[in-house]
Short mmCIF file of N, CA and C in Angstrom, two decimals:
data_model
loop_
_atom_site.label_atom_id
_atom_site.label_comp_id
_atom_site.label_asym_id
_atom_site.label_seq_id
_atom_site.Cartn_x
_atom_site.Cartn_y
_atom_site.Cartn_z
N MET A 1131 -259.78 87.38 -34.81
CA MET A 1131 -260.83 87.77 -35.52
C MET A 1131 -260.51 88.11 -36.94
N ALA A 1132 -260.34 87.16 -37.80
CA ALA A 1132 -260.00 87.45 -39.20
C ALA A 1132 -261.26 87.59 -40.00
N SER A 1133 -261.23 88.55 -41.03
CA SER A 1133 -262.36 88.73 -41.80
C SER A 1133 -261.83 88.99 -43.15
N GLN A 1134 -262.79 89.25 -44.13
CA GLN A 1134 -262.43 89.44 -45.50
C GLN A 1134 -261.64 90.91 -45.58
N THR A 1135 -261.78 91.70 -44.69
CA THR A 1135 -261.20 92.98 -44.74
C THR A 1135 -259.88 93.11 -43.76
N GLY A 1136 -259.69 92.05 -43.00
CA GLY A 1136 -258.38 92.04 -42.15
C GLY A 1136 -258.61 91.37 -40.79
N THR A 1137 -257.56 91.42 -40.02
CA THR A 1137 -257.53 90.87 -38.69
C THR A 1137 -257.50 91.94 -37.67
N ILE A 1138 -258.14 91.81 -36.57
CA ILE A 1138 -258.13 92.71 -35.35
C ILE A 1138 -256.87 92.37 -34.54
N VAL A 1139 -256.11 93.33 -34.35
CA VAL A 1139 -254.85 93.18 -33.56
C VAL A 1139 -254.84 94.37 -32.44
N ALA A 1140 -254.62 93.81 -31.14
CA ALA A 1140 -254.54 94.89 -30.10
C ALA A 1140 -253.15 95.39 -30.17
N CYS A 1141 -252.94 96.75 -30.06
CA CYS A 1141 -251.68 97.43 -29.93
C CYS A 1141 -251.02 97.11 -28.67
N PRO A 1142 -249.62 96.64 -28.73
CA PRO A 1142 -249.01 96.25 -27.56
C PRO A 1142 -248.56 97.56 -26.74
N ALA A 1143 -248.76 98.77 -27.19
CA ALA A 1143 -248.48 99.92 -26.43
C ALA A 1143 -249.59 100.44 -25.70
N CYS A 1144 -250.74 100.62 -26.40
CA CYS A 1144 -251.97 101.32 -25.73
C CYS A 1144 -253.20 100.35 -25.62
N ASN A 1145 -253.13 99.11 -26.20
CA ASN A 1145 -254.14 98.13 -26.26
C ASN A 1145 -255.36 98.52 -27.08
N THR A 1146 -255.32 99.49 -27.93
CA THR A 1146 -256.35 99.83 -28.84
C THR A 1146 -256.47 98.62 -29.87
N LEU A 1147 -257.72 98.41 -30.31
CA LEU A 1147 -257.94 97.35 -31.26
C LEU A 1147 -257.80 98.00 -32.69
N ASN A 1148 -257.02 97.40 -33.50
CA ASN A 1148 -256.72 97.87 -34.85
C ASN A 1148 -257.01 96.80 -35.86
N ARG A 1149 -257.54 97.25 -37.04
CA ARG A 1149 -257.80 96.22 -38.07
C ARG A 1149 -256.64 96.34 -39.10
N LEU A 1150 -255.94 95.12 -39.14
CA LEU A 1150 -254.74 95.06 -40.07
C LEU A 1150 -255.36 94.48 -41.34
N PRO A 1151 -255.34 95.32 -42.38
CA PRO A 1151 -255.94 94.83 -43.69
C PRO A 1151 -255.33 93.61 -44.25
N THR A 1152 -256.18 92.75 -44.87
CA THR A 1152 -255.63 91.60 -45.56
C THR A 1152 -254.65 92.01 -46.68
N GLY A 1153 -253.50 91.31 -46.75
CA GLY A 1153 -252.59 91.68 -47.84
C GLY A 1153 -251.64 92.66 -47.46
N ARG A 1154 -251.74 93.36 -46.39
CA ARG A 1154 -250.79 94.36 -45.86
C ARG A 1154 -249.70 93.49 -45.13
N PRO A 1155 -248.41 93.76 -45.31
CA PRO A 1155 -247.49 93.03 -44.45
C PRO A 1155 -247.61 93.47 -43.06
N PRO A 1156 -247.79 92.43 -42.05
CA PRO A 1156 -247.96 92.78 -40.78
C PRO A 1156 -246.90 93.81 -40.06
N ALA A 1157 -245.62 93.62 -40.57
CA ALA A 1157 -244.50 94.45 -40.03
C ALA A 1157 -244.77 95.97 -40.32
N GLU A 1158 -245.63 96.24 -41.31
CA GLU A 1158 -245.99 97.65 -41.47
C GLU A 1158 -247.08 98.18 -40.74
N GLY A 1159 -247.82 97.29 -40.05
CA GLY A 1159 -248.92 97.67 -39.15
C GLY A 1159 -248.61 98.67 -38.01
N LYS A 1160 -249.30 99.80 -37.93
CA LYS A 1160 -249.16 100.71 -36.89
C LYS A 1160 -250.55 101.01 -36.26
N CYS A 1161 -250.40 101.32 -34.95
CA CYS A 1161 -251.70 101.64 -34.20
C CYS A 1161 -252.40 102.97 -34.73
N GLY A 1162 -253.56 102.92 -34.93
CA GLY A 1162 -254.27 104.03 -35.38
C GLY A 1162 -254.39 105.15 -34.36
N LYS A 1163 -254.25 104.76 -33.11
CA LYS A 1163 -254.32 105.79 -31.98
C LYS A 1163 -253.02 106.33 -31.57
N CYS A 1164 -251.97 105.44 -31.37
CA CYS A 1164 -250.68 105.99 -30.77
C CYS A 1164 -249.57 105.99 -31.81
N ALA A 1165 -249.76 105.27 -32.93
CA ALA A 1165 -248.82 105.13 -34.04
C ALA A 1165 -247.63 104.15 -33.70
N SER A 1166 -247.74 103.39 -32.62
CA SER A 1166 -246.75 102.44 -32.30
C SER A 1166 -246.91 101.28 -33.30
N PRO A 1167 -245.82 100.50 -33.51
CA PRO A 1167 -245.82 99.32 -34.37
C PRO A 1167 -246.69 98.24 -33.69
N LEU A 1168 -247.51 97.57 -34.53
CA LEU A 1168 -248.35 96.47 -34.01
C LEU A 1168 -247.58 95.24 -33.57
N PHE A 1169 -246.42 95.08 -34.17
CA PHE A 1169 -245.60 93.92 -33.81
C PHE A 1169 -244.19 94.32 -33.62
N THR A 1170 -243.62 93.93 -32.45
CA THR A 1170 -242.32 94.47 -31.96
C THR A 1170 -241.24 93.23 -31.98
N GLY A 1171 -241.70 92.03 -32.01
CA GLY A 1171 -240.83 90.87 -31.89
C GLY A 1171 -240.42 90.64 -30.47
N GLN A 1172 -241.06 91.15 -29.45
CA GLN A 1172 -240.78 91.13 -28.08
C GLN A 1172 -241.99 90.74 -27.24
N PRO A 1173 -241.84 89.95 -26.22
CA PRO A 1173 -242.98 89.51 -25.42
C PRO A 1173 -243.59 90.74 -24.73
N LEU A 1174 -244.87 90.92 -24.61
CA LEU A 1174 -245.62 91.88 -24.07
C LEU A 1174 -245.73 91.59 -22.51
N THR A 1175 -245.56 92.65 -21.70
CA THR A 1175 -245.91 92.44 -20.28
C THR A 1175 -247.47 92.59 -20.08
N LEU A 1176 -247.99 91.53 -19.63
CA LEU A 1176 -249.38 91.44 -19.48
C LEU A 1176 -249.79 91.81 -17.95
N THR A 1177 -250.93 92.51 -17.86
CA THR A 1177 -251.47 92.95 -16.54
C THR A 1177 -252.87 92.83 -16.68
N ALA A 1178 -253.68 93.12 -15.48
CA ALA A 1178 -255.09 93.11 -15.50
C ALA A 1178 -255.65 94.12 -16.44
N ALA A 1179 -254.90 95.26 -16.67
CA ALA A 1179 -255.38 96.19 -17.56
C ALA A 1179 -255.33 95.93 -19.06
N ASN A 1180 -254.47 95.00 -19.47
CA ASN A 1180 -254.37 94.68 -20.85
C ASN A 1180 -254.54 93.27 -21.27
N PHE A 1181 -254.78 92.39 -20.35
CA PHE A 1181 -254.80 90.89 -20.58
C PHE A 1181 -255.96 90.59 -21.49
N ASP A 1182 -257.19 91.02 -21.23
CA ASP A 1182 -258.35 90.65 -21.99
C ASP A 1182 -258.33 91.25 -23.44
N ALA A 1183 -257.68 92.51 -23.63
CA ALA A 1183 -257.71 93.01 -24.98
C ALA A 1183 -256.82 92.06 -25.89
N HIS A 1184 -255.76 91.56 -25.30
CA HIS A 1184 -254.86 90.64 -26.07
C HIS A 1184 -255.31 89.14 -26.11
N ALA A 1185 -255.92 88.65 -24.95
CA ALA A 1185 -256.44 87.26 -24.99
C ALA A 1185 -257.73 87.01 -25.57
N ALA A 1186 -258.66 87.93 -25.45
CA ALA A 1186 -259.91 87.72 -25.92
C ALA A 1186 -260.40 88.55 -27.14
N ARG A 1187 -259.95 89.83 -27.24
CA ARG A 1187 -260.42 90.70 -28.29
C ARG A 1187 -259.57 90.79 -29.53
N SER A 1188 -258.34 90.42 -29.34
CA SER A 1188 -257.45 90.37 -30.60
C SER A 1188 -257.65 89.08 -31.42
N GLY A 1189 -257.52 89.26 -32.71
CA GLY A 1189 -257.86 88.18 -33.68
C GLY A 1189 -256.64 87.24 -33.78
N ILE A 1190 -255.58 87.46 -33.17
CA ILE A 1190 -254.46 86.49 -33.19
C ILE A 1190 -254.29 85.80 -31.91
N PRO A 1191 -253.76 84.58 -32.00
CA PRO A 1191 -253.54 83.74 -30.65
C PRO A 1191 -252.52 84.52 -29.76
N LEU A 1192 -252.63 84.30 -28.45
CA LEU A 1192 -251.88 84.85 -27.54
C LEU A 1192 -251.17 83.78 -26.75
N LEU A 1193 -249.83 83.65 -26.78
CA LEU A 1193 -249.10 82.72 -25.98
C LEU A 1193 -248.60 83.39 -24.81
N VAL A 1194 -249.03 83.00 -23.62
CA VAL A 1194 -248.71 83.58 -22.27
C VAL A 1194 -247.76 82.68 -21.45
N ASP A 1195 -246.64 83.31 -21.01
CA ASP A 1195 -245.70 82.73 -20.08
C ASP A 1195 -246.16 83.13 -18.68
N PHE A 1196 -246.60 82.33 -17.91
CA PHE A 1196 -246.94 82.59 -16.49
C PHE A 1196 -245.70 82.40 -15.65
N TRP A 1197 -245.09 83.36 -14.94
CA TRP A 1197 -243.90 83.28 -14.37
C TRP A 1197 -243.84 84.15 -13.03
N ALA A 1198 -242.69 83.98 -12.27
CA ALA A 1198 -242.43 84.86 -11.14
C ALA A 1198 -240.97 85.15 -11.02
N SER A 1199 -240.63 86.21 -10.49
CA SER A 1199 -239.19 86.67 -10.36
C SER A 1199 -238.34 85.70 -9.53
N TRP A 1200 -238.93 85.14 -8.56
CA TRP A 1200 -238.23 84.19 -7.66
C TRP A 1200 -237.98 82.73 -8.26
N CYS A 1201 -238.58 82.55 -9.42
CA CYS A 1201 -238.56 81.12 -9.97
C CYS A 1201 -237.34 80.98 -10.85
N GLY A 1202 -236.40 80.08 -10.49
CA GLY A 1202 -235.26 79.83 -11.28
C GLY A 1202 -235.51 79.36 -12.64
N PRO A 1203 -236.31 78.32 -12.86
CA PRO A 1203 -236.66 77.82 -14.27
C PRO A 1203 -237.33 79.00 -15.07
N CYS A 1204 -238.03 79.86 -14.44
CA CYS A 1204 -238.81 81.04 -15.14
C CYS A 1204 -237.71 81.86 -15.71
N ARG A 1205 -236.70 82.26 -14.79
CA ARG A 1205 -235.68 83.11 -15.30
C ARG A 1205 -234.80 82.49 -16.32
N GLN A 1206 -234.63 81.10 -16.26
CA GLN A 1206 -233.80 80.41 -17.25
C GLN A 1206 -234.54 80.42 -18.57
N MET A 1207 -235.88 80.34 -18.57
CA MET A 1207 -236.60 80.30 -19.81
C MET A 1207 -236.87 81.62 -20.50
N ALA A 1208 -236.77 82.71 -19.76
CA ALA A 1208 -237.04 83.96 -20.20
C ALA A 1208 -236.34 84.39 -21.54
N PRO A 1209 -235.09 84.19 -21.65
CA PRO A 1209 -234.39 84.46 -23.02
C PRO A 1209 -234.94 83.60 -24.09
N ALA A 1210 -235.27 82.35 -23.86
CA ALA A 1210 -235.85 81.44 -24.91
C ALA A 1210 -237.11 81.95 -25.34
N PHE A 1211 -238.01 82.47 -24.36
CA PHE A 1211 -239.28 82.95 -24.63
C PHE A 1211 -239.30 84.19 -25.54
N ALA A 1212 -238.27 85.02 -25.10
CA ALA A 1212 -238.05 86.25 -25.87
C ALA A 1212 -237.65 85.96 -27.22
N SER A 1213 -236.80 85.04 -27.47
CA SER A 1213 -236.30 84.67 -28.79
C SER A 1213 -237.45 84.00 -29.57
N ALA A 1214 -238.30 83.35 -29.03
CA ALA A 1214 -239.48 82.65 -29.65
C ALA A 1214 -240.42 83.81 -30.18
N ALA A 1215 -240.49 84.93 -29.52
CA ALA A 1215 -241.35 86.03 -30.05
C ALA A 1215 -240.91 86.44 -31.43
N THR A 1216 -239.64 86.51 -31.70
CA THR A 1216 -239.17 86.86 -32.98
C THR A 1216 -239.48 85.90 -34.08
N GLN A 1217 -239.70 84.67 -33.74
CA GLN A 1217 -240.00 83.65 -34.79
C GLN A 1217 -241.59 83.51 -34.85
N LEU A 1218 -242.30 83.76 -33.79
CA LEU A 1218 -243.66 83.47 -33.83
C LEU A 1218 -244.58 84.73 -34.30
N GLU A 1219 -244.15 85.94 -34.05
CA GLU A 1219 -244.88 87.09 -34.47
C GLU A 1219 -244.72 87.16 -35.93
N PRO A 1220 -245.69 87.54 -36.75
CA PRO A 1220 -247.04 88.12 -36.35
C PRO A 1220 -248.11 87.05 -36.23
N ALA A 1221 -247.80 85.72 -36.37
CA ALA A 1221 -248.85 84.85 -36.38
C ALA A 1221 -249.50 84.74 -35.01
N MET A 1222 -248.81 85.14 -34.01
CA MET A 1222 -249.40 85.11 -32.55
C MET A 1222 -248.60 86.22 -31.76
N ARG A 1223 -249.21 86.61 -30.72
CA ARG A 1223 -248.62 87.59 -29.81
C ARG A 1223 -248.12 86.72 -28.61
N LEU A 1224 -246.88 87.13 -28.04
CA LEU A 1224 -246.41 86.45 -26.86
C LEU A 1224 -246.39 87.49 -25.75
N GLY A 1225 -246.80 87.02 -24.52
CA GLY A 1225 -246.83 87.90 -23.43
C GLY A 1225 -246.37 87.15 -22.19
N LYS A 1226 -245.92 87.92 -21.17
CA LYS A 1226 -245.49 87.42 -20.02
C LYS A 1226 -246.40 88.01 -18.87
N LEU A 1227 -246.86 87.12 -17.92
CA LEU A 1227 -247.73 87.58 -16.86
C LEU A 1227 -247.02 87.16 -15.51
N ASP A 1228 -246.76 88.10 -14.68
CA ASP A 1228 -246.07 87.84 -13.38
C ASP A 1228 -247.17 87.37 -12.44
N THR A 1229 -247.05 86.12 -12.06
CA THR A 1229 -248.16 85.49 -11.22
C THR A 1229 -248.17 86.20 -9.83
N GLU A 1230 -247.08 86.75 -9.38
CA GLU A 1230 -247.07 87.51 -8.06
C GLU A 1230 -247.89 88.77 -8.10
N ALA A 1231 -247.67 89.47 -9.26
CA ALA A 1231 -248.31 90.84 -9.41
C ALA A 1231 -249.74 90.64 -9.91
N GLU A 1232 -250.06 89.63 -10.63
CA GLU A 1232 -251.35 89.33 -11.11
C GLU A 1232 -252.03 88.11 -10.71
N GLN A 1233 -252.22 88.03 -9.33
CA GLN A 1233 -252.58 86.77 -8.76
C GLN A 1233 -254.10 86.41 -9.16
N ALA A 1234 -254.90 87.36 -9.47
CA ALA A 1234 -256.28 87.07 -9.81
C ALA A 1234 -256.36 86.44 -11.18
N ILE A 1235 -255.50 86.85 -12.17
CA ILE A 1235 -255.47 86.21 -13.38
C ILE A 1235 -254.86 84.79 -13.31
N ALA A 1236 -253.75 84.69 -12.51
CA ALA A 1236 -253.13 83.34 -12.41
C ALA A 1236 -254.18 82.38 -11.76
N GLY A 1237 -255.01 82.86 -10.88
CA GLY A 1237 -255.97 82.09 -10.16
C GLY A 1237 -257.08 81.65 -11.07
N ARG A 1238 -257.44 82.61 -12.03
CA ARG A 1238 -258.53 82.31 -12.91
C ARG A 1238 -258.15 81.15 -13.88
N TYR A 1239 -256.82 80.95 -14.11
CA TYR A 1239 -256.53 79.83 -14.96
C TYR A 1239 -255.80 78.78 -14.22
N GLY A 1240 -255.97 78.66 -12.92
CA GLY A 1240 -255.46 77.64 -12.06
C GLY A 1240 -253.99 77.36 -12.27
N ILE A 1241 -253.22 78.43 -12.24
CA ILE A 1241 -251.77 78.17 -12.28
C ILE A 1241 -251.20 77.77 -10.92
N ARG A 1242 -250.63 76.50 -10.94
CA ARG A 1242 -250.14 75.94 -9.73
C ARG A 1242 -248.74 75.67 -9.64
N SER A 1243 -248.17 75.76 -10.90
CA SER A 1243 -246.75 75.58 -11.03
C SER A 1243 -246.23 76.43 -12.24
N ILE A 1244 -245.00 76.94 -12.00
CA ILE A 1244 -244.44 77.83 -12.96
C ILE A 1244 -242.96 77.46 -13.40
N PRO A 1245 -242.58 77.67 -14.57
CA PRO A 1245 -243.33 78.33 -15.71
C PRO A 1245 -244.46 77.45 -16.22
N THR A 1246 -245.54 78.13 -16.61
CA THR A 1246 -246.59 77.46 -17.41
C THR A 1246 -246.92 78.34 -18.56
N MET A 1247 -247.08 77.74 -19.74
CA MET A 1247 -247.48 78.54 -21.02
C MET A 1247 -248.78 78.08 -21.31
N ILE A 1248 -249.68 79.08 -21.62
CA ILE A 1248 -250.95 78.73 -22.18
C ILE A 1248 -251.14 79.50 -23.45
N LEU A 1249 -251.78 78.87 -24.43
CA LEU A 1249 -252.02 79.50 -25.67
C LEU A 1249 -253.49 79.70 -25.79
N PHE A 1250 -253.90 80.99 -25.92
CA PHE A 1250 -255.23 81.45 -25.99
C PHE A 1250 -255.64 81.75 -27.41
N ALA A 1251 -256.89 81.49 -27.88
CA ALA A 1251 -257.39 81.96 -29.09
C ALA A 1251 -258.87 82.33 -28.87
N LYS A 1252 -259.11 83.59 -29.18
CA LYS A 1252 -260.52 84.11 -29.07
C LYS A 1252 -260.93 84.00 -27.63
N GLY A 1253 -260.07 84.15 -26.64
CA GLY A 1253 -260.42 84.22 -25.25
C GLY A 1253 -260.46 82.76 -24.56
N ARG A 1254 -260.19 81.79 -25.37
CA ARG A 1254 -260.32 80.44 -24.87
C ARG A 1254 -258.96 79.80 -24.83
N GLU A 1255 -258.63 79.15 -23.74
CA GLU A 1255 -257.42 78.29 -23.61
C GLU A 1255 -257.43 77.14 -24.52
N ILE A 1256 -256.44 77.01 -25.54
CA ILE A 1256 -256.47 75.99 -26.41
C ILE A 1256 -255.36 75.02 -26.20
N ALA A 1257 -254.33 75.34 -25.47
CA ALA A 1257 -253.20 74.45 -25.15
C ALA A 1257 -252.37 74.94 -23.88
N ARG A 1258 -251.90 74.06 -23.15
CA ARG A 1258 -251.08 74.32 -21.83
C ARG A 1258 -249.85 73.45 -21.90
N GLN A 1259 -248.76 74.15 -21.45
CA GLN A 1259 -247.53 73.44 -21.28
C GLN A 1259 -246.78 73.78 -20.07
N LEU A 1260 -246.35 72.83 -19.29
CA LEU A 1260 -245.73 73.07 -17.95
C LEU A 1260 -244.19 72.91 -18.10
N GLY A 1261 -243.56 73.67 -17.42
CA GLY A 1261 -242.03 73.60 -17.37
C GLY A 1261 -241.26 74.44 -18.35
N ALA A 1262 -240.08 74.67 -18.17
CA ALA A 1262 -239.18 75.41 -18.95
C ALA A 1262 -238.78 74.69 -20.25
N MET A 1263 -238.72 75.46 -21.33
CA MET A 1263 -238.39 74.85 -22.61
C MET A 1263 -237.38 75.74 -23.35
N PRO A 1264 -236.56 75.17 -24.20
CA PRO A 1264 -235.73 76.09 -25.20
C PRO A 1264 -236.52 76.65 -26.16
N THR A 1265 -235.97 77.62 -26.92
CA THR A 1265 -236.55 78.38 -27.90
C THR A 1265 -237.28 77.44 -29.05
N GLY A 1266 -236.53 76.51 -29.56
CA GLY A 1266 -237.06 75.66 -30.62
C GLY A 1266 -238.26 74.85 -30.18
N SER A 1267 -238.22 74.44 -28.94
CA SER A 1267 -239.31 73.67 -28.50
C SER A 1267 -240.56 74.47 -28.24
N ILE A 1268 -240.31 75.76 -27.72
CA ILE A 1268 -241.46 76.66 -27.62
C ILE A 1268 -242.07 76.95 -28.87
N VAL A 1269 -241.35 77.17 -29.96
CA VAL A 1269 -241.77 77.56 -31.31
C VAL A 1269 -242.55 76.39 -31.86
N ALA A 1270 -242.00 75.19 -31.83
CA ALA A 1270 -242.62 73.98 -32.38
C ALA A 1270 -243.88 73.73 -31.61
N TRP A 1271 -243.89 73.76 -30.32
CA TRP A 1271 -245.14 73.52 -29.48
C TRP A 1271 -246.22 74.50 -29.86
N ALA A 1272 -245.85 75.79 -29.89
CA ALA A 1272 -246.81 76.79 -30.12
C ALA A 1272 -247.45 76.67 -31.51
N ARG A 1273 -246.61 76.51 -32.45
CA ARG A 1273 -247.16 76.33 -33.94
C ARG A 1273 -248.06 75.07 -33.99
N GLN A 1274 -247.66 74.00 -33.37
CA GLN A 1274 -248.47 72.75 -33.41
C GLN A 1274 -249.78 72.98 -32.69
N ALA A 1275 -249.75 73.62 -31.52
CA ALA A 1275 -250.92 73.89 -30.79
C ALA A 1275 -251.92 74.81 -31.40
N ALA A 1276 -251.29 75.71 -32.15
CA ALA A 1276 -252.13 76.69 -33.00
C ALA A 1276 -252.80 76.11 -34.12
N GLY A 1277 -252.34 74.96 -34.58
CA GLY A 1277 -252.81 74.29 -35.77
C GLY A 1277 -252.11 74.62 -37.09
N GLY A 1278 -250.81 74.97 -36.82
CA GLY A 1278 -250.06 75.30 -38.14
C GLY A 1278 -248.59 75.47 -37.80
#
């Protein structure tokens, strides 16, 4: 949700929605409620409690890695996904959703194989990618899928 006065960004620590003023460097953004940085350069752990705040109510796209601890390719891709966060923030938020712990959300999006990455914008799925990828491929795919 970008506007003339800024972009709405959900806090990665407390999920409070914050307005990041236009022109202010995103790295300086802090949550108005808990004072945590709005961008950490690390993937967020997504749960039923915070998923919608970041996927639907935040004004920046959300790239989600649907994974499980027993999945070898998921574990193999984890460092690449974490590295991609440092390159893609603050243009988008990256998050990891454990499909075993959050089966309802995985079911809502028809996750049948993992790892699966889905890019959300304003609560809608805009792109999906199946299979493990290296950092450079994640970054290139996400930027292309987001339109820039």
